[in-house]
Short mmCIF file of C-alpha atoms and ligand atoms in Angstrom, two decimals:
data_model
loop_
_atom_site.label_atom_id
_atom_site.label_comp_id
_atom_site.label_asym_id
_atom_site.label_seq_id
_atom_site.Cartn_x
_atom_site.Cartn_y
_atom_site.Cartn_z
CA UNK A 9 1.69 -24.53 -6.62
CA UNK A 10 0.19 -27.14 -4.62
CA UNK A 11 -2.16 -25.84 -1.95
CA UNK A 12 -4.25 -27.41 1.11
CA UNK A 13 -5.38 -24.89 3.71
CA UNK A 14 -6.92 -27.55 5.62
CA UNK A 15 -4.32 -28.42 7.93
CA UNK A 16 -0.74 -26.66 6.59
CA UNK A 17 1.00 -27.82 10.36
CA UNK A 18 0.52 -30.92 10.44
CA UNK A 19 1.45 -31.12 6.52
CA UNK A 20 4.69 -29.51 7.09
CA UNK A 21 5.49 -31.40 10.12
CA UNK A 22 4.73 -34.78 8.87
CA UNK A 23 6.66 -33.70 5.78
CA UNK A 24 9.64 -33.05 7.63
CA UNK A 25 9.08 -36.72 9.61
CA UNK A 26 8.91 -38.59 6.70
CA UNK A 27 11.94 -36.46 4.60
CA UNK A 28 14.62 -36.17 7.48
CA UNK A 29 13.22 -39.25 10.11
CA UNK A 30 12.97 -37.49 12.78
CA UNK A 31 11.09 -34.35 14.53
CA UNK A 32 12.05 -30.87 14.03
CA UNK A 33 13.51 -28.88 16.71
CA UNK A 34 11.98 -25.84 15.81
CA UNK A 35 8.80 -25.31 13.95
CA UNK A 36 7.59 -21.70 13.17
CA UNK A 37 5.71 -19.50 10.99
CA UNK A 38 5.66 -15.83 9.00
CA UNK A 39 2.92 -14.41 7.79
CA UNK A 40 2.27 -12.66 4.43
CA UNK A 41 0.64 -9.46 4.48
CA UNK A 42 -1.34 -6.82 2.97
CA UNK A 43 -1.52 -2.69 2.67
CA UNK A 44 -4.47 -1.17 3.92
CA UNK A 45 -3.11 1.95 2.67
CA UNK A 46 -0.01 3.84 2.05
CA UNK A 47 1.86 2.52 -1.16
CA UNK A 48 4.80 3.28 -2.66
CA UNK A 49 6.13 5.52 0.57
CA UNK A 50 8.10 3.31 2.51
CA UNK A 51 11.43 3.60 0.28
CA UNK A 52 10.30 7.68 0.40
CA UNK A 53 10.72 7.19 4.73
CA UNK A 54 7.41 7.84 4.72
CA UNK A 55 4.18 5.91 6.39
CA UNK A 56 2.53 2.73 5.60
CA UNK A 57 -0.15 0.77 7.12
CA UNK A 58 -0.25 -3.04 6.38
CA UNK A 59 -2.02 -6.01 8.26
CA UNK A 60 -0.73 -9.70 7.76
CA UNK A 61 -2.93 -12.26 6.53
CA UNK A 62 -4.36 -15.24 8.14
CA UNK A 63 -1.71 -17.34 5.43
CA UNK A 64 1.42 -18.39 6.31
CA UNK A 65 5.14 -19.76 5.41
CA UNK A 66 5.89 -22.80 7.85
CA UNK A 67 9.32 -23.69 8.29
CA UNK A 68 10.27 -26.52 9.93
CA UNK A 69 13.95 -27.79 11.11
CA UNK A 70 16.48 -29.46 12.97
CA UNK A 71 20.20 -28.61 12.98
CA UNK A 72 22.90 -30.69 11.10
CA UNK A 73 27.04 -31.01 11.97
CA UNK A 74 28.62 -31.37 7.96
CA UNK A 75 28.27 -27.75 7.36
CA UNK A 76 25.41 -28.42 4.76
CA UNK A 77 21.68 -27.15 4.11
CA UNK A 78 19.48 -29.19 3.18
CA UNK A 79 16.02 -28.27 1.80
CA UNK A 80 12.85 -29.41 0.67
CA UNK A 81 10.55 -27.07 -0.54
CA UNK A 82 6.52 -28.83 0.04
CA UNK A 83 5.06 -25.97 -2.75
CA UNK A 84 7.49 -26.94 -5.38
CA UNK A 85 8.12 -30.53 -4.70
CA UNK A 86 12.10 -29.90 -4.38
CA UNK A 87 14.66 -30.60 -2.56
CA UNK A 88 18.37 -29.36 -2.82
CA UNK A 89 21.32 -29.66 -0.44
CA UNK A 90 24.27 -26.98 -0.19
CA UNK A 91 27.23 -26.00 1.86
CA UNK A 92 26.36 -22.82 3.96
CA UNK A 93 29.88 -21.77 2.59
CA UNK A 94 29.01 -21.61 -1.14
CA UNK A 95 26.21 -19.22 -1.64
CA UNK A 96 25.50 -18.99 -5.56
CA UNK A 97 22.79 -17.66 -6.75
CA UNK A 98 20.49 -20.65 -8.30
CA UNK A 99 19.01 -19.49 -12.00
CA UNK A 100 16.61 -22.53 -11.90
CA UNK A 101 15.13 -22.83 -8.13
CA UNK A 102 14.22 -19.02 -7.40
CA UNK A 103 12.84 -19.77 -3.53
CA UNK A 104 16.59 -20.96 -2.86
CA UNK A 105 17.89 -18.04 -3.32
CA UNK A 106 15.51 -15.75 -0.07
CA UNK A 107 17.39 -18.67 1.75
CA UNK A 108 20.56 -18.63 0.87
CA UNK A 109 20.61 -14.47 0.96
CA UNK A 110 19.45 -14.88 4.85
CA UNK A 111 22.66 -17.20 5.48
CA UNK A 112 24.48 -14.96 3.83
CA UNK A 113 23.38 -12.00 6.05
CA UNK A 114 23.43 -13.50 8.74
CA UNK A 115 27.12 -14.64 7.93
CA UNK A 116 27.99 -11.09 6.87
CA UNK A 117 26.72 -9.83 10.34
CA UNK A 118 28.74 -12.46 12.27
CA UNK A 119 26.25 -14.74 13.70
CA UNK A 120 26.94 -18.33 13.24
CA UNK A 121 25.53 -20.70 11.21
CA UNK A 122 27.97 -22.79 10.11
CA UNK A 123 26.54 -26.30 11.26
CA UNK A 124 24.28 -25.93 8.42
CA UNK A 125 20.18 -27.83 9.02
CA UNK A 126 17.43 -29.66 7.52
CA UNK A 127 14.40 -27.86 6.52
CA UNK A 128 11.20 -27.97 5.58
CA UNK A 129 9.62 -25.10 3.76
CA UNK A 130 5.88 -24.96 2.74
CA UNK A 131 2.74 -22.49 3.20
CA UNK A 132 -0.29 -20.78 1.77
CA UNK A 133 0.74 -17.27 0.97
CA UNK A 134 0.02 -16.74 -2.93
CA UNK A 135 3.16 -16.71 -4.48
CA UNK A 136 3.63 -13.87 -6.80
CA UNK A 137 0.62 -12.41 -5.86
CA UNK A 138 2.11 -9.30 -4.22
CA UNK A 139 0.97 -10.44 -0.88
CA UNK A 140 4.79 -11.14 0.70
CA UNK A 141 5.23 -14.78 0.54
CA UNK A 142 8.82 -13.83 -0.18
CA UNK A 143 9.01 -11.81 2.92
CA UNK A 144 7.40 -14.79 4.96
CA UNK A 145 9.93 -16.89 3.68
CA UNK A 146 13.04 -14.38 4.44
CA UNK A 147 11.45 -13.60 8.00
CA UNK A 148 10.29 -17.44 8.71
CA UNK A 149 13.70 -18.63 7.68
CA UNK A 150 15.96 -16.26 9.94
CA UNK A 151 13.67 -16.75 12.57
CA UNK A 152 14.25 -20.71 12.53
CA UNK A 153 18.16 -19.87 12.49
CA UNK A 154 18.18 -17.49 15.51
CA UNK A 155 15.93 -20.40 17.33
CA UNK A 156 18.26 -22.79 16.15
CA UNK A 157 21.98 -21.65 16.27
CA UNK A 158 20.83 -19.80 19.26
CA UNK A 159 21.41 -16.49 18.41
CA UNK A 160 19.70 -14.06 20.54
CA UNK A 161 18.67 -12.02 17.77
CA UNK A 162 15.61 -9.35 18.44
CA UNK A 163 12.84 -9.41 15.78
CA UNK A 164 13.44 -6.14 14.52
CA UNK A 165 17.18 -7.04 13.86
CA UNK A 166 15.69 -10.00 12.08
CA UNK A 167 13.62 -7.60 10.14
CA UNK A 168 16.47 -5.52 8.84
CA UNK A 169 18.16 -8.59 7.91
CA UNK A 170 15.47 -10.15 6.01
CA UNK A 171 15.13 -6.86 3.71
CA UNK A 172 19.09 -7.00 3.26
CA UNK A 173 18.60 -10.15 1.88
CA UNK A 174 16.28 -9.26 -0.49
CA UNK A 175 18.02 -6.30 -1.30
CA UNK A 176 21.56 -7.34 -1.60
CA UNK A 177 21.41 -11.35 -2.20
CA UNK A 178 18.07 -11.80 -4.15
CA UNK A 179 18.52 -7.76 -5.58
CA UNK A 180 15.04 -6.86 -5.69
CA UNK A 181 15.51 -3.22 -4.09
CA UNK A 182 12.08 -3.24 -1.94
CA UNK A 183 11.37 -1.10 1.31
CA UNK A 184 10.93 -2.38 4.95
CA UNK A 185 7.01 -2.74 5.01
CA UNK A 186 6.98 -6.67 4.14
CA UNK A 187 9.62 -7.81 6.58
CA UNK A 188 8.49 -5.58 9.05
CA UNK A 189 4.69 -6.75 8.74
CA UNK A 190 5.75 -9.94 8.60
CA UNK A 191 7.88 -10.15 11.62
CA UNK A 192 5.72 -7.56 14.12
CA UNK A 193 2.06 -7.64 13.12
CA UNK A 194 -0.14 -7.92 15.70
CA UNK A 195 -3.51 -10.19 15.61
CA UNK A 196 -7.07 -7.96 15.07
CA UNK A 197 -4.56 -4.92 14.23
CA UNK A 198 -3.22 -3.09 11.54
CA UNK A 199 0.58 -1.87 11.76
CA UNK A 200 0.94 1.83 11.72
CA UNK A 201 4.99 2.39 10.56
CA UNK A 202 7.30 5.17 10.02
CA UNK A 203 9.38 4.23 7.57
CA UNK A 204 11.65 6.99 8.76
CA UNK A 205 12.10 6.68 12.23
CA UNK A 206 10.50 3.00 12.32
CA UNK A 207 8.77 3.57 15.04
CA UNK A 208 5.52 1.98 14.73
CA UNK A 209 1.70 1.57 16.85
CA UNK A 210 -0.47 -0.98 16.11
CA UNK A 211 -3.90 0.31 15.57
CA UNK A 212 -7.19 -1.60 16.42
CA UNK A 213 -8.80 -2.94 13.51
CA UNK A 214 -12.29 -3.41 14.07
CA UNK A 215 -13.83 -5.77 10.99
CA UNK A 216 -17.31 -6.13 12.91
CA UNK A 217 -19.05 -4.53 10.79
CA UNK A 218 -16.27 -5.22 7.41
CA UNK A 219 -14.22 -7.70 5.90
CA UNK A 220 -11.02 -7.16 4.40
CA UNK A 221 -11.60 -9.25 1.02
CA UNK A 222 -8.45 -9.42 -1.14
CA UNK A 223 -8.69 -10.01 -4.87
CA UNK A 224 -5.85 -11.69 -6.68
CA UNK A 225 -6.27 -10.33 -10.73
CA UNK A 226 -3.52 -13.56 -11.48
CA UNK A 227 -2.03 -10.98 -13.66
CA UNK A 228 1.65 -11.85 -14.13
CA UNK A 229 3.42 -9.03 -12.78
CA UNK A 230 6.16 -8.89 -15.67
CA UNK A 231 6.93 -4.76 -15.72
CA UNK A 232 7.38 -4.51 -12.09
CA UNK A 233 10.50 -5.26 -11.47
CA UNK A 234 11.99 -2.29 -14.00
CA UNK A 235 9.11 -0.02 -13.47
CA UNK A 236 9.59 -0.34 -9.27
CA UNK A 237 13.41 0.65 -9.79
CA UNK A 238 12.11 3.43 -12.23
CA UNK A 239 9.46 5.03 -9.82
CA UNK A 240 12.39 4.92 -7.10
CA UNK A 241 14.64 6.83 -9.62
CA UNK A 242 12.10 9.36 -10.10
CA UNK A 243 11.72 9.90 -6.66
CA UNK A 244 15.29 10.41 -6.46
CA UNK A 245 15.08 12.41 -9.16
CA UNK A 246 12.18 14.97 -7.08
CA UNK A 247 13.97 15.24 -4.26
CA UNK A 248 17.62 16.29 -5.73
CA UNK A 249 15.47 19.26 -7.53
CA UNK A 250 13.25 19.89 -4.29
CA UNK A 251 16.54 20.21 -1.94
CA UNK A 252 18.21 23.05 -4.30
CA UNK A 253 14.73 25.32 -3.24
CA UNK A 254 14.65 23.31 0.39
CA UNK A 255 18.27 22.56 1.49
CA UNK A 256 16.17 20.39 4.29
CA UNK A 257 14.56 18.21 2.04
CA UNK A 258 16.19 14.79 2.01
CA UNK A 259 13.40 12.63 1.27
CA UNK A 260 9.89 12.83 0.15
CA UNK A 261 9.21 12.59 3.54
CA UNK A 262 10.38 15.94 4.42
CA UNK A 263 7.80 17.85 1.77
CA UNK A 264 4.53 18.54 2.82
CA UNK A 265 2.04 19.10 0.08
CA UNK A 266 1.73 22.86 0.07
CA UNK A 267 5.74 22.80 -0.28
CA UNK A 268 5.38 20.73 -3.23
CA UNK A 269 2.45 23.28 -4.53
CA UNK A 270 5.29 26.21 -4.15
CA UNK A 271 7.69 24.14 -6.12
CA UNK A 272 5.89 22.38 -8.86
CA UNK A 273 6.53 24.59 -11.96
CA UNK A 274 10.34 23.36 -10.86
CA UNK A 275 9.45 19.51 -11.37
CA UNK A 276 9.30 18.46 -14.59
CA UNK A 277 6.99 15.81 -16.21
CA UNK A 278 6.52 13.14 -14.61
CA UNK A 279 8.54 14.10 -11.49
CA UNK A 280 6.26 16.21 -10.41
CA UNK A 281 3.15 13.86 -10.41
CA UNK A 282 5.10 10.68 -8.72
CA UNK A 283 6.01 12.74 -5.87
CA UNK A 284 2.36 14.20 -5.79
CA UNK A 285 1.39 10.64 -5.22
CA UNK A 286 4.08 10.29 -2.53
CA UNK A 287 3.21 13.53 -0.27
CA UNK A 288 -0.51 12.86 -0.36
CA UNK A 289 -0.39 9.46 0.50
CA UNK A 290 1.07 10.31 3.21
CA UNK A 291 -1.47 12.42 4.34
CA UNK A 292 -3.71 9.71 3.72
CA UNK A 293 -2.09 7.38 5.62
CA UNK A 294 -2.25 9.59 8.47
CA UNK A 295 -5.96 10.36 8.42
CA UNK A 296 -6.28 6.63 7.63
CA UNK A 297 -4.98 5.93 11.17
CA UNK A 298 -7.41 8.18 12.32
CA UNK A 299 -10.28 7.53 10.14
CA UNK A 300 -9.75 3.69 12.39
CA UNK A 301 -9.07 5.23 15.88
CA UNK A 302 -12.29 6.80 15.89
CA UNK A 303 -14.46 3.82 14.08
CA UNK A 304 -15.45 5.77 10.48
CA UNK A 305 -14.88 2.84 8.30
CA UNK A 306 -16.70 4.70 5.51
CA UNK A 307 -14.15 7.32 5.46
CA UNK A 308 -11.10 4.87 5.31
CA UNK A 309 -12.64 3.40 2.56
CA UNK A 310 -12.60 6.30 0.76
CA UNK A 311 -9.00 7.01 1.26
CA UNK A 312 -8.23 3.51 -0.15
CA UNK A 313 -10.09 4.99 -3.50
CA UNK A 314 -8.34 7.94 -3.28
CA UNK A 315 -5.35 5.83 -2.62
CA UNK A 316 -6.06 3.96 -6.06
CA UNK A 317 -7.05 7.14 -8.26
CA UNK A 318 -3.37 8.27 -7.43
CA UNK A 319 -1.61 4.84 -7.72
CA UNK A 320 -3.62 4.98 -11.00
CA UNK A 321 -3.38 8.69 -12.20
CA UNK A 322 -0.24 10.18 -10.86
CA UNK A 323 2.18 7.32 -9.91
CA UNK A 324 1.12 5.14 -12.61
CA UNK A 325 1.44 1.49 -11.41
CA UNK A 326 -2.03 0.38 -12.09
CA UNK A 327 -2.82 -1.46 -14.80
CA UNK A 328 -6.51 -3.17 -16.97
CA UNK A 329 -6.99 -5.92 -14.74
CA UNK A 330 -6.38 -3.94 -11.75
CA UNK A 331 -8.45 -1.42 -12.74
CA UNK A 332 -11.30 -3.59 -13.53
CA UNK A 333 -11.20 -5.08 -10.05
CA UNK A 334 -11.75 -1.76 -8.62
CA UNK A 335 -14.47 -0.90 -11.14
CA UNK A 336 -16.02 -4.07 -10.13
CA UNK A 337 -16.28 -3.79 -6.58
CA UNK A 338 -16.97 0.21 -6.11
CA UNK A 339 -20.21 -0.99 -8.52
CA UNK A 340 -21.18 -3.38 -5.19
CA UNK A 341 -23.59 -1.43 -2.73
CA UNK A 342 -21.62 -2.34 0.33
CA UNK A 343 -18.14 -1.57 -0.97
CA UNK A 344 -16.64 1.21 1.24
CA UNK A 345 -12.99 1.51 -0.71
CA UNK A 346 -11.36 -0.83 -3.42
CA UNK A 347 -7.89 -0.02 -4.68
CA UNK A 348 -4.67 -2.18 -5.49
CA UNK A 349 -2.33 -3.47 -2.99
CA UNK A 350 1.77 -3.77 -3.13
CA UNK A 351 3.79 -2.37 -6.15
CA UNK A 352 1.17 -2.71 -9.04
CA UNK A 353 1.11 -4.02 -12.58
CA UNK A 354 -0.34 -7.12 -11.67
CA UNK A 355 -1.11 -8.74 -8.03
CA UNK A 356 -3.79 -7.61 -5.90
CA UNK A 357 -6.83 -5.25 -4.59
CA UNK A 358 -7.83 -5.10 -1.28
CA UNK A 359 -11.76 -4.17 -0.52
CA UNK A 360 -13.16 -3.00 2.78
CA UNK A 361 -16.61 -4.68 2.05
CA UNK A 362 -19.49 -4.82 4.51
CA UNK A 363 -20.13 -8.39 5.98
CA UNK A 364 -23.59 -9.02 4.43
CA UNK A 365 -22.40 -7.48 1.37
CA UNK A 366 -19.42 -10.23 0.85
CA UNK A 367 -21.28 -13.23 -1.25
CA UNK A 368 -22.81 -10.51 -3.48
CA UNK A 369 -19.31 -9.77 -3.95
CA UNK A 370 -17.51 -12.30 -4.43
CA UNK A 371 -20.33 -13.16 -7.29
CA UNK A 372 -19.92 -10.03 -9.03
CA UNK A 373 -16.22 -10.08 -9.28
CA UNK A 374 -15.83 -14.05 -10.52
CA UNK A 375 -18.95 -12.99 -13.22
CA UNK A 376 -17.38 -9.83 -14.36
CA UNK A 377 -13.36 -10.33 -14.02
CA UNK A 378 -12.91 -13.20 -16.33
CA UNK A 379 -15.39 -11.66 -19.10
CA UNK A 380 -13.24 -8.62 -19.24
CA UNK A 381 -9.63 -9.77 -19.06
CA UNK A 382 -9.64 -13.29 -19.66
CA UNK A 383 -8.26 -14.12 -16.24
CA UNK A 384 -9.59 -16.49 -13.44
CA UNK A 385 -9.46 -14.35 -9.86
CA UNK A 386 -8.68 -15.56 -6.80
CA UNK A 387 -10.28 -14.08 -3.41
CA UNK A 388 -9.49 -14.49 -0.03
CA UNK A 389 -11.40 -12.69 2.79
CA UNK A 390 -8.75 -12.30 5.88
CA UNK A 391 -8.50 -11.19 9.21
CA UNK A 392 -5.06 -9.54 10.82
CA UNK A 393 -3.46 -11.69 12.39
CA UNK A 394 0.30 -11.94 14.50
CA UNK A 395 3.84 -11.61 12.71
CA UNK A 396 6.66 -14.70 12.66
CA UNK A 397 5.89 -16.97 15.60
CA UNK A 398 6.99 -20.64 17.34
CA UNK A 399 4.38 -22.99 16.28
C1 LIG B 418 6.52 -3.84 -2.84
C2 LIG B 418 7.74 -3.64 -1.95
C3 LIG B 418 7.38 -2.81 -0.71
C4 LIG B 418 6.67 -1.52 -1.12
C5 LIG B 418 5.51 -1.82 -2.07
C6 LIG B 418 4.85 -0.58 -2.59
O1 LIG B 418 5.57 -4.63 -2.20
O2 LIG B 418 8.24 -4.89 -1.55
O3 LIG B 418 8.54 -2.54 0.03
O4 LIG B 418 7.56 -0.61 -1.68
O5 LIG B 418 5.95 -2.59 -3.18
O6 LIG B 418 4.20 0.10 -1.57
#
């Protein structure tokens, strides 16, 4: 992946000047994001509490008449042209396809796009990092359409259609959290959702005292995809038991933990354990929101290790290299909470790290990592910044 942070507008802009000869008519921007806290709960309607990062998918476009989309992709150096009426999935060019499942939502749904446009896609979200760049790309790209076709569409309808086109089109069965960060994050806050109800508050995040420091383990994340749909399963699995003894019960989100105390000799190995990881982070979430309403930063770092010993112990997504991060940094004086970030097996930690204790840090991590796992990290300190935008 090519990468230049220096100026990504006026790369993508030019790009799309000297690719299609002309301006673009609209020019916007998603960000990626990352979880403070609350994993693996928003497909149990439970509660999650993201920011986005200060790294972005730009998308800029103009419309055409011939029916046809036409795309160049600045991170991959490709460009490829299709009629918005033949939506195949492409084997070869992967980022085509978070495209091509947003025109085909969007079709589904009945709003128009059948002019087809010229885009330019590029940004500086990590790919495959676990840090969204595929939701950027979904909520960047139906943003541009409702701009351009006109459509009138509210963000949070955008939202819903972004996850259905990962879900349906692409078929990677994630939650709301991404799309929703991505599309209604709000700058210096972190986004407080119920995945239920999705009604959510955005909470003040005050990093004067701490930095959010993310650390990429460049781990390739190959068992997520088939251990993500088996962690749902189990789920599933929990809550069909739970609702025979509680005929309320429809998701995890309806147990509280001592329910799940009363019921555990009925769960069997490892049922019972994933949904222990589901009801208490929960909780955590919760006193995470509070832990930042009232400013004790040292006790929402240690719900992110709590966080981690679960993700780790009972829902099992951790993995070495993620482990060793966490090690790493909880061996920093300074280090308030460490624990990995999105679905596991690979991608990132996220570190609430005091300001002066940052460069001491960042040292300790690029010493240690690559001695232990033979990997080269990546880190990025980031503030929270706003969701899809006009640039
Ligand atoms: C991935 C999914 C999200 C969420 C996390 C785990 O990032 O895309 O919807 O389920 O895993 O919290």
């Amino acid at each position: 992946m090519k990468e230049n942070r220096s100026d990504m507008k006026s790369i993508l802009r030019n790009t799309f000047c000297d690719i299609f000869e002309g301006q673009p008519c609209v020019f916007v921007s998603a960000p990626g994001r990352v979880n403070l806290i609350g994993e693996h709960t928003d497909y149990n309607d439970g509660f999650v509490l993201p920011m986005a990062i200060d790294r972005r998918i730009y998308v800029a476009s103009s419309p055409r008449t011939d029916g046809n989309m036409c795309i160049y992709s600045w991170n991959y150096e490709q460009k490829v042209e299709f009629s918005v009426k033949e939506l195949s999935i492409d084997t070869e060019r992967r980022w085509v396809n978070y495209v091509k499942g947003v025109l085909a939502t969007f079709t589904e749904e009945g709003f128009e796009t059948g002019l087809g446009a010229n885009l330019v896609i590029g940004g500086d979200v990590p790919l495959e990092s676990g840090l969204s760049s595929s939701a950027a790309l979904e909520m960047s790209v139906a943003f541009s359409f409702n701009q351009l076709f006109n459509l009138g569409i509210q963000v949070d309808k955008l939202v819903d259609l972004a996850q259905k086109a990962e879900n349906d089109f692409v078929g990677v069965p994630c939650g709301i959290m991404d799309q929703f960060t991505s599309g209604l994050a709000k700058k210096n806050h972190a986004l407080f959702l119920d995945c239920q109800s999705l009604q959510y508050e955005h909470i003040p995040l005050d990093l004067d005292r701490c930095n959010i420091v993310i650390c990429n383990s460049n781990k390739p994340r190959g068992l997520a995809n088939s251990a993500y749909h088996q962690r749902r399963a189990e789920c599933q699995e929990g809550v069909k038991i739970l609702n025979k003894y509680m005929p309320d019960v429809e998701t995890l989100r309806d147990v509280g933990i001592k329910d799940l105390m009363r019921q555990w000799e009925k769960l069997p190995h490892p049922i019972g354990v994933r949904c222990g990881h589901v009801v208490s982070e929960n909780q955590r979430v919760l006193n995470g929101v509070h832990a930042l309403k009232v400013g004790d930063m040292n006790k929402f770092g240690q719900l992110m290790n709590e966080s981690h010993e679960s993700l780790n112990h009972l829902y099992e997504v951790s993995c070495s290299e993620l482990d060793s991060l966490v090690t790493i940094a909880r061996n920093v004086s300074g280090v308030l909470g460490a624990r990995l970030t999105g679905a596991g097996f690979g991608g990132c930690t996220v570190n609430l790290v005091e300001k002066e204790s940052v460069p001491i840090f960042k040292q300790k991590i690029f010493d240690i990592y690559p001695k232990e796992t033979g990997l080269q990290p990546e880190i990025y300190v980031s503030q929270a910044v706003e969701g899809v935008k006009i640039e």
